[in-house]
Coordinates of C-alpha atoms and ligand atoms in Angstrom, one line a residue:
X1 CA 42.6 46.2 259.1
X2 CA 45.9 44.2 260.3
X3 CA 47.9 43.5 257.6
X4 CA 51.3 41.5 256.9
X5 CA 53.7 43.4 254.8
X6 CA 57.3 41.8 253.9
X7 CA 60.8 43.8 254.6
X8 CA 64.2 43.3 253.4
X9 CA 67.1 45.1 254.8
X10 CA 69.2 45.7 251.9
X11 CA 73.4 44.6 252.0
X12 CA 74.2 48.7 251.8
X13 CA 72.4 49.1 255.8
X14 CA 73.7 45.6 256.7
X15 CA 76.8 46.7 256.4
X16 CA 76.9 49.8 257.5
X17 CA 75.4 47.7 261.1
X18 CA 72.4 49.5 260.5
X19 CA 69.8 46.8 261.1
X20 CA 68.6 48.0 264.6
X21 CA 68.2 51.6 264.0
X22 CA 66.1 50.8 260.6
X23 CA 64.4 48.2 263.3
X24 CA 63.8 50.9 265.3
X25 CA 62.0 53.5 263.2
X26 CA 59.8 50.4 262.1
X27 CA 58.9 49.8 265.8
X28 CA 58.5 53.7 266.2
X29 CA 56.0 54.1 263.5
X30 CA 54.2 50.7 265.2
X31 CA 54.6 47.9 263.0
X32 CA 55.3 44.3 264.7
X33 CA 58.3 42.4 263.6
X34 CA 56.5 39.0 263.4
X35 CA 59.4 37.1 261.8
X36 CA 62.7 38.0 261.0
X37 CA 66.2 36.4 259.6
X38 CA 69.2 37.5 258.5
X39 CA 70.1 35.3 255.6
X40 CA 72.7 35.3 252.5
X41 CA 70.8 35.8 248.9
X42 CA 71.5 33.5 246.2
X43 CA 71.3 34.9 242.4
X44 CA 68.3 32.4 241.9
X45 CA 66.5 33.8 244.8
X46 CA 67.0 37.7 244.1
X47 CA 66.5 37.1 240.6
X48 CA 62.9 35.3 241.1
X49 CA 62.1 38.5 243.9
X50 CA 63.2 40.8 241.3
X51 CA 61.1 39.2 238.6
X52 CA 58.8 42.1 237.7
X53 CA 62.2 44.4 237.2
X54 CA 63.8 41.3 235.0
X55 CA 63.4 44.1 230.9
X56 CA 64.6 46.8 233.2
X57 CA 67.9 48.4 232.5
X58 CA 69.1 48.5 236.2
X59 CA 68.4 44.6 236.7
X60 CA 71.8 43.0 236.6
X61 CA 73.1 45.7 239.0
X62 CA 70.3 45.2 241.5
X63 CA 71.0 41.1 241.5
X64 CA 74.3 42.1 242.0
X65 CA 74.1 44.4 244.8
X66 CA 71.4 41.9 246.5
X67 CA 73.7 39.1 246.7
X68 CA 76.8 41.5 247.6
X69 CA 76.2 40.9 251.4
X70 CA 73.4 39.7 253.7
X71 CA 70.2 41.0 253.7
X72 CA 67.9 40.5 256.9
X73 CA 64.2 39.5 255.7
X74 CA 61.1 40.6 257.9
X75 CA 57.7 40.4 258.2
X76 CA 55.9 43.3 259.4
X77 CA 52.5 43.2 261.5
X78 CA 50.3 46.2 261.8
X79 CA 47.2 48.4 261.2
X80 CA 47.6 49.1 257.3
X81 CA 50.7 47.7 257.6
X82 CA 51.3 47.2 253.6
X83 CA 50.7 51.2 252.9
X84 CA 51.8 52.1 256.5
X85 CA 55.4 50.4 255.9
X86 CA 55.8 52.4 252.5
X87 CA 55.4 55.4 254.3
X88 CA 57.6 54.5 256.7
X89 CA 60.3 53.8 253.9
X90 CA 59.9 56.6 252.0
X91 CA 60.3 57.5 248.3
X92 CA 62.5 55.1 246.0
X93 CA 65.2 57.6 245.6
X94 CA 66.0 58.9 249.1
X95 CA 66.9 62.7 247.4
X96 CA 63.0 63.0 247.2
X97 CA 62.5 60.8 250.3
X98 CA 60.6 62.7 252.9
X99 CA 62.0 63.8 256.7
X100 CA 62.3 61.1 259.2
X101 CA 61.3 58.3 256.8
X102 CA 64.4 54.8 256.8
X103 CA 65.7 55.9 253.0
X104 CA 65.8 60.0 254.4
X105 CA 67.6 58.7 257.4
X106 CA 70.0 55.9 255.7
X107 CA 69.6 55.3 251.9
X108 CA 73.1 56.5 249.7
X109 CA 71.1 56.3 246.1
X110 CA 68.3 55.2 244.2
X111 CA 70.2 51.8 243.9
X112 CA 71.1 51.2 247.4
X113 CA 68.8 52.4 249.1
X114 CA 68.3 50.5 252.3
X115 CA 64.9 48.4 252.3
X116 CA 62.2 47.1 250.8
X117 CA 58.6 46.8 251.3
X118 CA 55.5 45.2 249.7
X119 CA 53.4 47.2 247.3
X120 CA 51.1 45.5 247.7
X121 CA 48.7 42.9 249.8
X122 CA 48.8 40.2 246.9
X123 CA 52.3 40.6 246.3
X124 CA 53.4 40.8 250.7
X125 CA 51.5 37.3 250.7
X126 CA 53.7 36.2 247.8
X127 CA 56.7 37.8 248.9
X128 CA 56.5 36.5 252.5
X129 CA 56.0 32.6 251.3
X130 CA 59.4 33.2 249.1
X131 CA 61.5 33.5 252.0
X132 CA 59.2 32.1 255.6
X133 CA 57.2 29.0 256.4
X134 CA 54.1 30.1 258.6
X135 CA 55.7 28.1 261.8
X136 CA 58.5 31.2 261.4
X137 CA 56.2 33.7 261.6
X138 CA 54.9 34.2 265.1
X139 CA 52.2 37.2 265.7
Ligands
RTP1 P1 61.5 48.1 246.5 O1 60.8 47.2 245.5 O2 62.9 47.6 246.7 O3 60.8 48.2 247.8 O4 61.6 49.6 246.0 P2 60.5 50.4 245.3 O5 59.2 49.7 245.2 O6 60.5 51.8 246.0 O7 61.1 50.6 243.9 P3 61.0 49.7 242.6 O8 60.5 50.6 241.4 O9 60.1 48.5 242.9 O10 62.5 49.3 242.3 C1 63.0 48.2 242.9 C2 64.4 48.5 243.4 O11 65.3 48.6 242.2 C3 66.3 49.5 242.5 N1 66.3 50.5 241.5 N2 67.4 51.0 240.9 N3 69.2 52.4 239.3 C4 67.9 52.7 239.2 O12 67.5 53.6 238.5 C5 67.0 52.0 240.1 N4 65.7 52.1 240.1 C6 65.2 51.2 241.0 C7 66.1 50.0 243.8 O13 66.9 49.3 244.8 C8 64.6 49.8 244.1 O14 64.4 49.8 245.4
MG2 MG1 59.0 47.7 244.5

């Protein structure tokens, strides 16, 4: 079934000017970028995306590091595209990620580890009305 997953490029590829080769291997593995903006992320708006994480030991660093720089949020269009995308990404911690996958290729640690992508189909459509309107999102 097509799907619409949601992407973030986190600050540690943005800075590094790694936003078209983590474009590419998305393209490669044949999901669409539908809709895509490069934007600066408040503490309001990383906190609310982060929401689920909020008990978690490691929250205030990851605020931190997702307002530290800009981030370039995505939607991705594909065949399975939630699951697909998470393969594509590879595991949380890029020492376990597998070969070829964006946090294999990119990611420095568990923290900063270069993207993000849905877990889920309830939680893309969620995710994707945080940060586009559906006249941004062109298919
Ligand atoms: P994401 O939500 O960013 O796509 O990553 P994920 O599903 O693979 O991992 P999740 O468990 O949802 O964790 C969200 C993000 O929190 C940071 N994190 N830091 N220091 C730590 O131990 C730790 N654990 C998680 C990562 O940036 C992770 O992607
Ligand atoms: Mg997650």
């Amino acid at each position: 079934m097509t799907e619409r997953t949601f992407s973030i490029i986190k600050p540690d590829a943005t800075r590094r000017n790694l936003t078209g080769k983590v474009n590419a291997v998305i393209e490669d593995a044949g999901l669409r970028i539908v809709a895509q903006k490069r934007i600066q992320m408040s503490r309001a708006q990383a906190e609310k995306f982060y929401e689920i994480h909020s008990e978690r030991p490691f929250f205030g660093e990851l605020v931190e590091f997702m307002t530290s720089a800009p981030v370039v949020v995505q939607v991705l269009e594909g065949e399975s595209a939630v699951t697909k995308y998470r393969e594509v990404m590879g595991a949380t911690n890029p020492a376990q990620a597998a070969e070829g996958t964006i946090r294999k290729l990119y990611a420095e640690s568990v923290g900063e580890n270069s993207v993000h992508g849905s877990d889920s189909l309830e939680n893309a459509k969620l995710e994707i009305a945080q940060f586009f309107s559906d006249d941004e999102i062109v298919g």
